[in-house]
Amino acid sequence: MFDAMTTTAVSLKDVHLTLPSRAGNVDILRGVDLTVMPGEALGIVGPSGSGKTTLLMVIAGLERASRGFVSVAGQDLSGKSEDELSAFRRDNVGIVFQSFHLIPTMTALENVAVPLEFRGEQNAMLIATEKLKRVGLGHRLTHYPGQLSGGEQQRVAIARALASGAKIIIADEPTGNLDHVTGEQIIKLLFDLKQQDGAALLLVTHDRTLAERCDRVAEVLDGKIVAGAQPGALA
Ligand SMILES: Nc1ncnc2c1ncn2[C@@H]1O[C@H](COP(=O)(O)OP(=O)(O)OP(=O)(O)O)[C@@H](O)[C@H]1O
Ligand SMILES: [Mg+2]
């Protein structure tokens, strides 16, 4: 059956997120509309505290919208249980963070293989090896994160994020902890892999020039997207 939602990678309509804090409720997202098409690269910019990371968390199913419509990879997230949300994340979304988020007591290979094992993948080690080769780390399989450079750690994180074949890649300041040259290599890698996998990429960055290398730039201000929310907007 044809389902209109499957034609978009991400579709948000009037999304609000209100969280309690000691000072009372905080309206973090205040009516976000956003459409991202499959295979599209979206740069997301905006001042510190404007809600960029929170927006990514809602799209990844890590935070639940207080109200509004959230469809990602053709799935309506609002009605899902916690278990359904984690299954959704596992299969559909690859997340890359500024601070890598690798498990320090596991080798590069284990960091990539363990999430695959959780998915019930029989050939997790083999697939993880291939994915690490794909990001140029075939010679670092048995290194621990502490034995890897920042750029290498981010490559492991990218291999892990994309290992399950997710069609939506979410990256929150992925070069924020890297020097310029290393950051540029990581960005090139992300764009190359996105292209090869036909995935949509949502890239949060403070670097306007980097954002403009995406197909489109969305601007977040005070919990809303004030420009570039729909396809067809210029980068
Ligand atoms: N769990 C939470 N509880 C209460 N307030 C929160 C929570 N998480 C974030 N906030 C608030 O929501 C606002 C948006 O935060 P968010 O991290 O999304 O901003 P950001 O645009 O990613 O900023 P930066 O560019 O500094 O990373 C901030 O004012 C922050 O203090
Ligand atoms: Mg942030």
XYZ file of C-alpha atoms and ligand atoms in Angstrom:
267
model
C 0.000 0.000 0.000
C 1.299 3.461 -0.836
C 2.153 5.446 2.245
C 2.829 9.156 1.847
C 5.160 9.146 4.869
C 7.638 6.814 3.181
C 8.417 9.514 0.614
C 10.237 11.605 3.214
C 13.206 10.650 5.377
C 12.087 13.031 8.122
C 8.817 14.867 8.538
C 8.124 17.017 11.600
C 4.983 19.074 12.001
C 4.498 21.572 14.809
C 6.784 19.635 17.141
C 7.055 20.870 20.698
C 9.288 19.625 23.475
C 8.807 20.836 27.026
C 11.027 19.503 29.788
C 10.796 20.123 33.521
C 13.676 21.939 35.209
C 14.198 23.348 38.702
C 13.083 26.743 37.446
C 9.870 25.274 36.002
C 9.022 23.876 32.595
C 11.316 24.822 29.714
C 9.952 25.006 26.183
C 12.939 23.753 24.249
C 11.294 23.082 20.891
C 8.477 25.472 20.130
C 6.731 24.398 16.939
C 9.286 22.814 14.616
C 8.345 22.023 11.032
C 10.939 20.144 9.000
C 11.014 17.937 5.930
C 14.117 16.039 4.802
C 14.064 13.906 1.669
C 15.826 10.544 1.296
C 19.441 11.043 0.251
C 19.380 14.729 1.134
C 22.133 16.431 3.154
C 20.799 19.042 5.560
C 23.094 21.408 7.415
C 21.646 22.646 10.705
C 22.971 25.877 12.204
C 21.910 28.179 15.023
C 23.157 29.789 18.219
C 24.228 27.778 21.244
C 21.159 26.756 23.233
C 18.764 27.223 20.307
C 17.726 23.554 20.349
C 19.797 21.838 17.632
C 20.901 18.840 19.688
C 17.432 18.462 21.169
C 15.952 18.466 17.673
C 18.311 15.639 16.653
C 17.345 13.691 19.783
C 13.657 13.888 18.846
C 14.397 12.743 15.292
C 16.530 9.865 16.608
C 13.743 8.773 18.952
C 15.898 9.489 22.028
C 13.508 12.212 23.208
C 9.778 12.066 22.795
C 8.019 15.153 21.445
C 5.530 16.664 23.900
C 3.230 17.293 20.971
C 3.245 17.441 17.183
C 3.874 14.897 14.437
C 7.178 13.053 14.085
C 7.742 10.678 11.179
C 11.218 9.270 10.527
C 12.075 6.645 7.894
C 8.360 6.299 7.213
C 7.516 5.518 10.835
C 5.288 7.567 13.098
C 7.265 7.762 16.343
C 4.543 9.170 18.564
C 2.722 5.920 19.267
C 5.809 3.786 19.905
C 6.689 2.163 23.224
C 10.239 2.497 24.610
C 11.109 -0.961 23.233
C 9.723 -0.074 19.823
C 11.673 3.189 19.870
C 14.954 1.449 20.612
C 14.280 -1.078 17.844
C 13.497 1.834 15.547
C 16.807 3.538 16.423
C 18.820 0.370 15.970
C 17.520 -0.235 12.472
C 17.047 3.239 11.044
C 19.288 5.866 12.579
C 23.064 6.193 12.794
C 24.275 8.803 15.264
C 27.697 10.458 15.390
C 28.542 12.733 18.342
C 31.172 15.392 18.867
C 32.785 13.354 21.647
C 32.789 9.962 19.823
C 31.010 8.023 22.632
C 33.066 4.858 22.202
C 33.222 2.261 24.962
C 36.788 2.580 26.336
C 37.098 -1.051 27.464
C 36.278 -2.431 24.027
C 38.498 -2.581 20.952
C 37.575 -0.724 17.774
C 36.261 -4.000 16.372
C 34.138 -4.725 19.456
C 32.737 -1.181 19.501
C 31.369 -1.746 16.000
C 30.450 -5.420 16.392
C 28.568 -5.330 19.705
C 25.601 -3.251 18.472
C 25.364 -5.617 15.490
C 25.253 -8.569 17.882
C 22.430 -6.862 19.763
C 20.523 -6.784 16.496
C 20.927 -10.554 16.262
C 23.508 -10.342 13.487
C 25.281 -13.715 13.174
C 28.321 -12.349 11.319
C 28.855 -9.296 13.521
C 32.672 -9.573 13.689
C 32.981 -10.051 9.939
C 30.682 -7.138 9.140
C 32.393 -4.913 11.715
C 35.768 -5.705 10.144
C 34.439 -4.707 6.712
C 32.930 -1.496 8.081
C 36.194 -0.515 9.769
C 38.087 -1.190 6.542
C 35.583 1.042 4.793
C 36.522 3.977 7.032
C 40.245 3.281 6.565
C 40.863 1.526 9.872
C 41.570 -2.037 8.776
C 44.942 -1.760 10.546
C 43.468 -0.629 13.884
C 40.914 -3.368 14.627
C 42.339 -4.440 17.987
C 43.218 -0.965 19.277
C 41.301 0.469 22.211
C 39.851 3.993 21.918
C 42.601 5.323 24.216
C 45.173 4.056 21.715
C 43.553 5.865 18.781
C 43.801 9.482 17.629
C 40.689 11.677 17.740
C 40.167 11.316 14.011
C 40.544 7.537 14.253
C 38.071 7.398 17.132
C 35.560 9.358 15.090
C 36.079 6.913 12.199
C 35.225 4.039 14.544
C 32.119 5.935 15.660
C 31.125 6.455 12.030
C 31.693 2.785 11.198
C 29.495 1.882 14.175
C 26.797 4.414 13.229
C 26.549 3.121 9.661
C 27.140 -0.585 10.300
C 23.453 -1.451 10.339
C 22.792 0.217 6.976
C 20.793 3.104 8.475
C 19.307 5.402 5.861
C 19.360 8.371 8.227
C 22.662 9.672 9.545
C 22.603 12.203 12.349
C 25.825 14.024 13.177
C 26.077 16.571 15.999
C 29.225 18.691 15.588
C 31.198 15.624 14.416
C 34.359 17.688 13.917
C 34.033 19.767 17.082
C 36.879 17.942 18.860
C 39.167 17.648 15.843
C 41.761 19.893 14.229
C 40.915 21.437 10.883
C 42.687 18.929 8.628
C 41.371 15.883 10.506
C 37.893 17.412 10.625
C 37.953 17.913 6.882
C 38.860 14.224 6.373
C 35.988 13.171 8.633
C 33.510 15.374 6.763
C 34.676 13.997 3.423
C 34.252 10.475 4.775
C 30.726 11.232 6.043
C 29.666 12.736 2.716
C 31.220 9.837 0.758
C 29.510 7.170 2.881
C 26.204 9.035 2.784
C 26.451 9.104 -1.013
C 27.341 5.407 -1.277
C 24.507 4.371 1.050
C 21.938 6.787 -0.399
C 21.303 7.976 3.147
C 19.961 11.302 4.365
C 22.433 13.283 6.470
C 21.482 15.771 9.172
C 24.614 17.658 10.117
C 24.644 20.114 13.011
C 27.580 22.494 12.846
C 28.663 25.938 14.002
C 30.638 26.240 10.762
C 28.458 28.062 8.249
C 30.789 27.211 5.342
C 30.548 23.522 6.184
C 26.759 23.730 6.494
C 26.596 25.283 3.037
C 28.277 22.231 1.535
C 25.025 20.400 2.299
C 22.098 20.477 -0.142
C 20.248 22.853 2.172
C 20.780 24.762 5.417
C 18.171 24.949 8.182
C 18.477 27.674 10.793
C 17.328 27.017 14.338
C 16.466 29.954 16.568
C 14.758 29.793 19.965
C 13.416 26.282 19.440
C 12.074 26.837 15.932
C 13.373 26.451 12.405
C 13.273 29.943 10.969
C 14.731 29.194 7.513
C 15.383 26.204 5.272
C 12.774 23.912 6.801
C 11.456 22.531 3.507
C 13.114 21.006 0.412
C 13.740 23.509 -2.337
C 15.172 26.131 0.027
C 18.637 27.256 -1.034
C 21.750 26.263 0.902
N 17.270 17.672 29.704
C 17.063 19.004 29.684
N 16.313 19.607 30.638
C 16.092 20.942 30.628
N 16.588 21.771 29.686
C 17.337 21.230 28.704
C 17.616 19.821 28.643
N 18.385 19.593 27.554
C 18.577 20.793 26.968
N 17.962 21.780 27.653
C 17.925 23.210 27.290
O 17.392 23.323 25.995
C 18.017 24.344 25.252
C 18.519 23.801 23.944
O 19.601 22.905 24.190
P 20.376 22.177 23.020
O 21.409 21.318 23.645
O 19.408 21.509 22.118
O 21.035 23.425 22.268
P 22.052 23.436 21.042
O 21.452 24.295 19.983
O 22.430 22.060 20.665
O 23.296 24.218 21.647
P 24.895 24.030 21.367
O 25.153 24.716 20.057
O 25.519 24.752 22.511
O 25.185 22.573 21.349
C 19.096 24.900 26.147
O 18.611 26.088 26.744
C 19.299 23.820 27.188
O 19.712 24.373 28.399
Mg 24.187 20.961 20.765
